[in-house]
Tab-separated table of C-alpha atoms in Angstrom:
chain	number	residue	atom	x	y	z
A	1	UNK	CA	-33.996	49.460	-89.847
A	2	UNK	CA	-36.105	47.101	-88.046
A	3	UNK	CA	-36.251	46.286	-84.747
A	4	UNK	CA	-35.441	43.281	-82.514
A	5	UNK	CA	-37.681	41.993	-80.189
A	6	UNK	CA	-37.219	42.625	-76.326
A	7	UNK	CA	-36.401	39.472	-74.253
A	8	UNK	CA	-37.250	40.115	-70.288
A	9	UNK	CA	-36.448	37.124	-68.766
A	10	UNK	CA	-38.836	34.113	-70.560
A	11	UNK	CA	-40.768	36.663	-71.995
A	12	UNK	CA	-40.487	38.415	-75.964
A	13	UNK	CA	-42.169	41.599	-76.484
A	14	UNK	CA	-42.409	42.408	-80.290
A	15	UNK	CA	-41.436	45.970	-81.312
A	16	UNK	CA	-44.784	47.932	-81.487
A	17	UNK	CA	-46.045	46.290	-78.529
A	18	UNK	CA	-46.453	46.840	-74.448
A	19	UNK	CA	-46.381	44.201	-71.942
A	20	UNK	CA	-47.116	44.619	-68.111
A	21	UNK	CA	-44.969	41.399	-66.553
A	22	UNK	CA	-45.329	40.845	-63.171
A	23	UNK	CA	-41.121	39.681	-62.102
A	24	UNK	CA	-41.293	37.280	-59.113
A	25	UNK	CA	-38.861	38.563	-56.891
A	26	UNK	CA	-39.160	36.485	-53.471
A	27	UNK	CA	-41.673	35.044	-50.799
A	28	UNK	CA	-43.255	36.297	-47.693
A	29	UNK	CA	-42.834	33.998	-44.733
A	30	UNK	CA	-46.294	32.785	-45.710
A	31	UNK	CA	-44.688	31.431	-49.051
A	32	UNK	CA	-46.912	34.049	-50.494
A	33	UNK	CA	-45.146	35.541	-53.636
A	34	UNK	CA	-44.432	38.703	-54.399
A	35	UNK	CA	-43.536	40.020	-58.078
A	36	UNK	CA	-42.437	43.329	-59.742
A	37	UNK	CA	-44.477	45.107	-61.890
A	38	UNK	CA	-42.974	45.755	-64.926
A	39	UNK	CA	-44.014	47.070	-68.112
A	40	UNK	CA	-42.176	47.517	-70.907
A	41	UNK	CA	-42.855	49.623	-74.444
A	42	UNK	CA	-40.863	48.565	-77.461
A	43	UNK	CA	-40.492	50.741	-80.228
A	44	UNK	CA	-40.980	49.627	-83.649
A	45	UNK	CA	-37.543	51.774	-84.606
A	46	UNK	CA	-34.192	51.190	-82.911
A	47	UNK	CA	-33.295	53.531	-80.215
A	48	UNK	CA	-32.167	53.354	-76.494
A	49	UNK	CA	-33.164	51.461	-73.624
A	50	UNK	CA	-34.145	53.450	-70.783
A	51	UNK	CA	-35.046	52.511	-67.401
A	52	UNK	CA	-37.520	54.334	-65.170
A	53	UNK	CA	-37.934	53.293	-61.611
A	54	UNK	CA	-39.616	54.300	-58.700
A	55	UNK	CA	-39.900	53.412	-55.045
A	56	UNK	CA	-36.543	51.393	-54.623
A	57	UNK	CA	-37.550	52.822	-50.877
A	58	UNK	CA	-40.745	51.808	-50.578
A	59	UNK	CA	-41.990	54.968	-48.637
A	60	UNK	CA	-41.621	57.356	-51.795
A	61	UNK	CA	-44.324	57.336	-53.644
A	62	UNK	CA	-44.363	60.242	-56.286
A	63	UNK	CA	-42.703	57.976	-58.181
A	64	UNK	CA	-44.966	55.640	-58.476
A	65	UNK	CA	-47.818	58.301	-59.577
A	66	UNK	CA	-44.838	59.682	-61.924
A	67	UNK	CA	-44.577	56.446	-63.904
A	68	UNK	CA	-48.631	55.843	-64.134
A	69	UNK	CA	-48.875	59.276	-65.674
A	70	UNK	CA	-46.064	58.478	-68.091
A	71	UNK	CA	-47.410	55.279	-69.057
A	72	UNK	CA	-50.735	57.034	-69.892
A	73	UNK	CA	-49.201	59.408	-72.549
A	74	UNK	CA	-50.304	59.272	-76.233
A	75	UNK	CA	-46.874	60.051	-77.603
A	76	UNK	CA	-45.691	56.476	-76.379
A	77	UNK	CA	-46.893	55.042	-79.585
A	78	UNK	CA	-44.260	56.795	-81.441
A	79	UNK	CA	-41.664	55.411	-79.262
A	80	UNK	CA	-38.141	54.591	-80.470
A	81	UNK	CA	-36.083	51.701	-78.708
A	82	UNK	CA	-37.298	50.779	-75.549
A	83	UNK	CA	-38.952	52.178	-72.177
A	84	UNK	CA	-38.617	49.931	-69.406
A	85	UNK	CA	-40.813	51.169	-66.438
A	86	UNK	CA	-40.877	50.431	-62.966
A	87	UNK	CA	-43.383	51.909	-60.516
A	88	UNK	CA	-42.545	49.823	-57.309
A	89	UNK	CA	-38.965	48.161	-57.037
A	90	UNK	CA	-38.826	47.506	-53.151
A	91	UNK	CA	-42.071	45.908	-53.248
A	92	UNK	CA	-42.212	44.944	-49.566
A	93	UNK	CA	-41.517	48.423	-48.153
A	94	UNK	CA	-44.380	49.960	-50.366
A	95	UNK	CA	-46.490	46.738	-48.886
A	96	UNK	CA	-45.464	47.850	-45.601
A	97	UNK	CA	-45.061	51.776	-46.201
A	98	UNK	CA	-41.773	51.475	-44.977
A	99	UNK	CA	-38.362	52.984	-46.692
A	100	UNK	CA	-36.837	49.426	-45.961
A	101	UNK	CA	-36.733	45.752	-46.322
A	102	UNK	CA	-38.405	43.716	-43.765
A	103	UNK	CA	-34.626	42.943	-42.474
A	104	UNK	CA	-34.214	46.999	-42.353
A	105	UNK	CA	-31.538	47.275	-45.429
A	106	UNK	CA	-31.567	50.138	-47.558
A	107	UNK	CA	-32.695	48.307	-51.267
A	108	UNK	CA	-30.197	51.645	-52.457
A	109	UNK	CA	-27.215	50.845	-50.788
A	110	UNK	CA	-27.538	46.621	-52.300
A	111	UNK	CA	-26.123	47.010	-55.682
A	112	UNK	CA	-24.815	44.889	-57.556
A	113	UNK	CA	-26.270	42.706	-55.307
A	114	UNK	CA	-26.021	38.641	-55.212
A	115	UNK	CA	-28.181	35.794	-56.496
A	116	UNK	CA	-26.609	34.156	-53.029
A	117	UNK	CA	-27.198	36.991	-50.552
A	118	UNK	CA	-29.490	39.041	-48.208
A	119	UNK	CA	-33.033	39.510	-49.208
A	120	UNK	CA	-31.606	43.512	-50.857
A	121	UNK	CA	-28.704	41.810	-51.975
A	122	UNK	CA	-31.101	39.155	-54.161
A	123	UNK	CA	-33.289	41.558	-55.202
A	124	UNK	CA	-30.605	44.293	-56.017
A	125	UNK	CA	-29.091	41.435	-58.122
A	126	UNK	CA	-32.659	40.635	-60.380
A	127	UNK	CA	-32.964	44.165	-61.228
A	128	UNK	CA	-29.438	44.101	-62.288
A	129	UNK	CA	-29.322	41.268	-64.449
A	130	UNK	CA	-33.124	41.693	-65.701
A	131	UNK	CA	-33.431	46.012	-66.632
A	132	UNK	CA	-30.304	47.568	-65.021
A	133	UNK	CA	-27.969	46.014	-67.449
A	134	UNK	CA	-29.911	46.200	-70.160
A	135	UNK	CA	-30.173	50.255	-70.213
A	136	UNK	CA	-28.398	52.427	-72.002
A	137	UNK	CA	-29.654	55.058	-69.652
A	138	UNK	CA	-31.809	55.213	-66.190
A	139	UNK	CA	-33.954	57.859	-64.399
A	140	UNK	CA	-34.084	57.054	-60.617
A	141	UNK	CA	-37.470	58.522	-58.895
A	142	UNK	CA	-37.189	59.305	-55.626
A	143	UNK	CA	-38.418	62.049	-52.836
A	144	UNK	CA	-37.359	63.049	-49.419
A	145	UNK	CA	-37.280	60.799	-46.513
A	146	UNK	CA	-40.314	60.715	-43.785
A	147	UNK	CA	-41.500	63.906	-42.503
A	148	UNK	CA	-38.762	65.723	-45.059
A	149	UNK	CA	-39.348	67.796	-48.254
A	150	UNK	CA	-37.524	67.876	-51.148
A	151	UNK	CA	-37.048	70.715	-53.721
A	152	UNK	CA	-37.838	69.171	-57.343
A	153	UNK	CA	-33.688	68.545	-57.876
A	154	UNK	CA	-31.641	66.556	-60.538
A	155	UNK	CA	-29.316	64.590	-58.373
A	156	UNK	CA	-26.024	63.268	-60.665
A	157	UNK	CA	-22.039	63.408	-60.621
A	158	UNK	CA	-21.778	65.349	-63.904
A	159	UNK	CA	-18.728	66.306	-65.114
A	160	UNK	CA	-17.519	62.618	-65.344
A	161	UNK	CA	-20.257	62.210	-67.957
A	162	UNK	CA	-21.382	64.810	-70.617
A	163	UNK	CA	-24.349	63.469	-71.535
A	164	UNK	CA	-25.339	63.053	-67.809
A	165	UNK	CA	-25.133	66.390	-67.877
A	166	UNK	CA	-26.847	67.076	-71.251
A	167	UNK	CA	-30.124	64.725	-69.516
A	168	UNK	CA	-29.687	66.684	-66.358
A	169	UNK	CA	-29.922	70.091	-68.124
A	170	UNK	CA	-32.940	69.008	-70.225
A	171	UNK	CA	-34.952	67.757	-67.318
A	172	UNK	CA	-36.060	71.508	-66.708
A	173	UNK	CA	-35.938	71.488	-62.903
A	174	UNK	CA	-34.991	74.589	-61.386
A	175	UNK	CA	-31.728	72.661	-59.109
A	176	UNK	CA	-29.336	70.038	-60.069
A	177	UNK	CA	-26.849	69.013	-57.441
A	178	UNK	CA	-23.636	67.843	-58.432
A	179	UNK	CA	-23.564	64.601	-55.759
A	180	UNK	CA	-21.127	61.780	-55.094
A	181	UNK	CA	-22.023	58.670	-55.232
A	182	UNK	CA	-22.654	56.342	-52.434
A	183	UNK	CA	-21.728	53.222	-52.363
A	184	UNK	CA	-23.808	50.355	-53.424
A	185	UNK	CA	-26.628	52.582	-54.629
A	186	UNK	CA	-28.028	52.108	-58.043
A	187	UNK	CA	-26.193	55.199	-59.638
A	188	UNK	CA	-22.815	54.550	-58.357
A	189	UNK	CA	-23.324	50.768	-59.853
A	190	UNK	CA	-24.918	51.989	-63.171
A	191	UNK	CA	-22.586	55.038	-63.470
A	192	UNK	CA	-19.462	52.562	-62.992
A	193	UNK	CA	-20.481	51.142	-66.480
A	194	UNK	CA	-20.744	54.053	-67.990
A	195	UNK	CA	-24.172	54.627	-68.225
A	196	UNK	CA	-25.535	57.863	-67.900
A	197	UNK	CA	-28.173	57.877	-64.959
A	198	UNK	CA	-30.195	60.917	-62.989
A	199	UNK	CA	-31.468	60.953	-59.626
A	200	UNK	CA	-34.899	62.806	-59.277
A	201	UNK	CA	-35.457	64.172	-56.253
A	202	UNK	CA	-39.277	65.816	-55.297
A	203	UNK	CA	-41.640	66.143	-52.294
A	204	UNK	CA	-41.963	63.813	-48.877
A	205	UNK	CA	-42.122	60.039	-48.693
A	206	UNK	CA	-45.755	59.066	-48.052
A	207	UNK	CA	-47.674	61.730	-49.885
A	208	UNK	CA	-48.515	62.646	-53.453
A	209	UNK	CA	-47.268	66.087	-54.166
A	210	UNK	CA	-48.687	67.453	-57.320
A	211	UNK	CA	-45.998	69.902	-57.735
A	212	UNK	CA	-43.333	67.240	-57.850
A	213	UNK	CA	-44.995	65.075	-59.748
A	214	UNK	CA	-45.972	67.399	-63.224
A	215	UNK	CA	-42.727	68.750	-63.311
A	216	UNK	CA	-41.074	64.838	-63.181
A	217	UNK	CA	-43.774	63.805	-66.086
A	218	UNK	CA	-42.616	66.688	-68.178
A	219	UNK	CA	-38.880	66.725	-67.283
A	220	UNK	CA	-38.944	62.591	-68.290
A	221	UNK	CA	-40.183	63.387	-71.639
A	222	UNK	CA	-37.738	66.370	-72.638
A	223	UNK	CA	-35.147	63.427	-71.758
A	224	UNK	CA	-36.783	61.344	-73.872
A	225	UNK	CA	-36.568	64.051	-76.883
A	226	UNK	CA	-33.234	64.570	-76.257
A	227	UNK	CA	-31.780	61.137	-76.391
A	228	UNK	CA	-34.314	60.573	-79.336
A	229	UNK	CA	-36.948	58.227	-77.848
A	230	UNK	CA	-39.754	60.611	-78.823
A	231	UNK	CA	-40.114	63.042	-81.851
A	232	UNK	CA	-39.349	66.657	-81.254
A	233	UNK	CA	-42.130	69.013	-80.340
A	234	UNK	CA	-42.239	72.286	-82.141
A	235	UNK	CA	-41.640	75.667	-80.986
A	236	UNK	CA	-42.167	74.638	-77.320
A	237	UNK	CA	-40.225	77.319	-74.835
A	238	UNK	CA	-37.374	75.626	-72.984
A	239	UNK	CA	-37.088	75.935	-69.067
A	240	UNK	CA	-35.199	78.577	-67.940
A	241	UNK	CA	-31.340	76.961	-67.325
A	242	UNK	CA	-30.331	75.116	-64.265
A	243	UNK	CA	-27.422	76.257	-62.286
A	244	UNK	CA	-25.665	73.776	-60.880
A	245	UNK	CA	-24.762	73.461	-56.894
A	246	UNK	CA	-21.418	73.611	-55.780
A	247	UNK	CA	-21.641	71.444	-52.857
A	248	UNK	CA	-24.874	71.344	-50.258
A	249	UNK	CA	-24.732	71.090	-46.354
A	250	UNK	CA	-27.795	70.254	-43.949
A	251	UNK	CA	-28.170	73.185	-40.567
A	252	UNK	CA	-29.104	70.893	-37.726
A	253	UNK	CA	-30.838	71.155	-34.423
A	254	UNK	CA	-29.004	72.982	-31.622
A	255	UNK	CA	-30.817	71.473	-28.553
A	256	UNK	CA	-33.977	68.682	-28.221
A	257	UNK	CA	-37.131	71.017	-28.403
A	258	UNK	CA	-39.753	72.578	-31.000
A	259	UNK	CA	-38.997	73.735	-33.942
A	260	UNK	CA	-40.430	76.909	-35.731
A	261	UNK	CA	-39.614	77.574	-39.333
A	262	UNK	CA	-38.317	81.058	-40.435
A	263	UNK	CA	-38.063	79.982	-44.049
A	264	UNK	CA	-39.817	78.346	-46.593
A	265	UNK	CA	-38.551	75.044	-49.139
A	266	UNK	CA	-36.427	76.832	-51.997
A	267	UNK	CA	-35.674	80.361	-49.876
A	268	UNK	CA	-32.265	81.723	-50.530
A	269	UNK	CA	-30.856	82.253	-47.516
A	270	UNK	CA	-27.434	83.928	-46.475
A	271	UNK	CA	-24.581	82.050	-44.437
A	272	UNK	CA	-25.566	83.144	-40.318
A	273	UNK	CA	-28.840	83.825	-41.145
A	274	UNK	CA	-31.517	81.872	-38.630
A	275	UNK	CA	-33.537	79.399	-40.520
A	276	UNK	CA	-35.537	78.476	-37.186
A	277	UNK	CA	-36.107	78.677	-33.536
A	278	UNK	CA	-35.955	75.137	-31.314
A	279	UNK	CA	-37.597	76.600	-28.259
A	280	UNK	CA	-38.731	73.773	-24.769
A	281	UNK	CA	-43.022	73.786	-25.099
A	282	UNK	CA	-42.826	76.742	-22.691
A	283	UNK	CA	-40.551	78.833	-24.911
A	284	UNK	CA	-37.537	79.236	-22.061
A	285	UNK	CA	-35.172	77.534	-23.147
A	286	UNK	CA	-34.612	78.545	-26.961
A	287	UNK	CA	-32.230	78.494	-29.910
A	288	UNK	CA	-31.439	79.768	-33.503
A	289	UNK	CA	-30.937	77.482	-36.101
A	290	UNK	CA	-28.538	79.514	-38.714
A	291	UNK	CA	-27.682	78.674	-41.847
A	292	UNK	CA	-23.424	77.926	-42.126
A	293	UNK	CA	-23.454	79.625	-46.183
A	294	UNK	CA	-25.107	81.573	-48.537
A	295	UNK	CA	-27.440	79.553	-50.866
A	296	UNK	CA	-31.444	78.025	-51.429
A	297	UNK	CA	-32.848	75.821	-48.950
A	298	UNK	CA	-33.973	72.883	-51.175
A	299	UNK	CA	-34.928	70.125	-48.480
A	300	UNK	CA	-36.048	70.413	-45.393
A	301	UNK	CA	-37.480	68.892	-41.848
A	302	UNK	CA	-41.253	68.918	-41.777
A	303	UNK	CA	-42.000	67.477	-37.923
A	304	UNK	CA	-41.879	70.124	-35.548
A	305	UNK	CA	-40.441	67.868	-33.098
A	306	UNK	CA	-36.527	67.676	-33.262
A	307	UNK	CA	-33.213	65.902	-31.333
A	308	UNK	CA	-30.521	67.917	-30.701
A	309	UNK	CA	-28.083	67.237	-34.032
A	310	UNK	CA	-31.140	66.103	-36.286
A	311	UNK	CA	-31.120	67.750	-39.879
A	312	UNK	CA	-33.428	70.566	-40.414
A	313	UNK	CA	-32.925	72.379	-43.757
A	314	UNK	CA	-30.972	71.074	-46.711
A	315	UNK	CA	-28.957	74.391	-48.148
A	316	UNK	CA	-27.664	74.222	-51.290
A	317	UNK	CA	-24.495	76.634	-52.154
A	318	UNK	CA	-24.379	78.617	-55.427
A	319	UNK	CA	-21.762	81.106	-57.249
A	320	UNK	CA	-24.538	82.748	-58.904
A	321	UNK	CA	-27.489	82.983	-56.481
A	322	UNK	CA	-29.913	85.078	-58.551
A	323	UNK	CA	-29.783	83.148	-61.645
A	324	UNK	CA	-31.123	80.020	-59.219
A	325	UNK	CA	-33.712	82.626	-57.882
A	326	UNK	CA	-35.051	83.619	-61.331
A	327	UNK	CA	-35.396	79.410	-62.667
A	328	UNK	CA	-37.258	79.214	-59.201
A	329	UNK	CA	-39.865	81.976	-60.105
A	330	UNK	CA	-40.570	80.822	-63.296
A	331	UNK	CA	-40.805	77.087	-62.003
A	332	UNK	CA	-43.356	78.120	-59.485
A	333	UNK	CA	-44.908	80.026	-62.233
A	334	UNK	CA	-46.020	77.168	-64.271
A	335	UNK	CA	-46.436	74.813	-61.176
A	336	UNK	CA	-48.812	75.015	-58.397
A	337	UNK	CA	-46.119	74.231	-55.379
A	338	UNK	CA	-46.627	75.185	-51.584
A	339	UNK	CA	-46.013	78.427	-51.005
A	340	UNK	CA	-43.159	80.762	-52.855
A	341	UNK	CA	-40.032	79.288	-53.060
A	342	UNK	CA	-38.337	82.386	-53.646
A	343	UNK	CA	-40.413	84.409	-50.849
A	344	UNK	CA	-38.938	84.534	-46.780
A	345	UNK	CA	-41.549	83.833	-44.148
């Protein structure tokens, strides 16, 4: 069966083709516009639509570098339905390297937005009307805040959807966190119309961390096989399986001070165990950070320098620790990431 061409706004992109569209989004107080980069791949075949989008905060870039990469690979041309990729949707924050709008709203926290509102709630409301409601499923790119680091992770609320949980399985990462939503984020907007979506979660805002980025490249395309954008590759191992978190909690700063790090991104770690020492610059004054369950640390606080109550390390919790231990060895096997994530320090 043929396929239909793809209308984005005033422009038609014949199946077989690619377009890069630039989507004007707004103006800086200059009257200087600023657009969206866009492009779009449309299958020959029927298929799904899926949206892939990076950088909604503008800070987190291994998104971007994810989507580039992507974009770059031969098996595109064999594409069924339609790939709608975006490397930068808050394009003033990645102007100004900043997770936020110029009026300091969080883009993620917009949705649905309003053709009538704020400068998130207008911009939240374009993506809606323009890609977001046009998918019949979305990956969301996106990596820890500012001087935090994120575990490669598979973000989703799974049980409401099984194929959420079919995508989130064949993404290959070594975590997937079973998260609520929050409120006016893209998920919890797409998710209310039924539209499977995943949350990718990898490395610190402001860098480019190889080892979060291969791992989204690859875990992106065994979504795509599964839903049947691209053909099936042949005897290719599958990743080792996922275990799913039970809940997560974050282990926070006792007292204003230093920190020192007694464990690594992706240690396990058992509940009362000390994660860290907050200590004055002299070292008299000190306290234990301890972790309040058993589980694997899968984000965690990067700046040495911490307030009393700030979050240091992420812990995930886990009914069956050692099966999360074993998908973390093999993960690091085949990716070069900093430092073991099964090891202690």
């Amino acid at each position: 069966m043929a396929q239909d061409p793809f209308w984005l706004g005033d422009e038609r992109i014949e199946p077989g083709t690619r377009r890069q569209l630039e989507v004007p989004v707004a103006k800086l107080y200059t009257h200087t516009p600023l657009h969206i980069p866009v492009e779009v791949v449309h299958g020959r075949q029927p298929g799904p639509v899926l949206l892939i989008c990076g950088a909604i905060h503008g800070d987190e870039l291994n998104g971007v570098e994810i989507v580039r990469r992507l974009l770059k690979l031969p098996v595109l041309s064999r594409l069924r339905g339609t790939l709608i990729a975006v490397p930068v949707v808050n394009i003033f924050g990645f102007v100004q390297q900043s997770r936020y709008l110029p009026d300091r709203r969080d883009l993620n926290r917009c949705f649905p937005g309003s053709e009538g509102g704020s400068l998130g709630s207008r911009i939240a409301a374009l993506l809606r009307e323009e890609m977001v409601d046009r998918a019949t499923h979305i990956i969301d790119l996106h990596t820890g805040a500012i001087h935090r680091t994120n575990l490669p992770q598979i973000r989703s609320q799974l049980r409401k959807n099984p194929e959420t949980q079919a995508m989130a399985e064949a993404f290959g990462v070594p975590v997937i966190l079973n998260a609520e939503l929050r409120e006016g984020s893209l998920r919890e907007y797409a998710q209310s119309r039924g539209v499977p979506v995943l949350t990718y979660e990898a490395g610190e805002a402001l860098r480019f961390d190889e080892w979060a980025i291969a791992p989204g490249v690859r875990g992106i395309r065994r979504v795509m096989r599964l839903i049947g954008m691209l053909p099936a590759e042949g005897r290719r191992r599958s990743p080792p399986a996922a275990e799913v978190a039970n809940g997560s909690s974050w282990a926070r700063a006792p007292i204003d001070g230093i920190l020192r790090p007694r464990v690594r991104l992706g240690a396990r770690v058992a509940k009362n165990e000390i994660l860290g020492v907050v200590a004055d610059p002299f070292g008299n004054d000190e306290a234990p950070v301890v972790a309040n369950a058993d589980g694997i640390v899968i984000g965690m606080s990067n700046l040495p320098l911490v307030n009393e109550g700030e979050a240091l390390f992420h812990v995930a919790r886990y009914q069956e620790i050692d099966d999360v231990e074993s998908a973390l060895e093999s993960f690091q096997s085949r990716y070069e990431t900093p430092g073991n994530f099964a090891d202690r320090t």
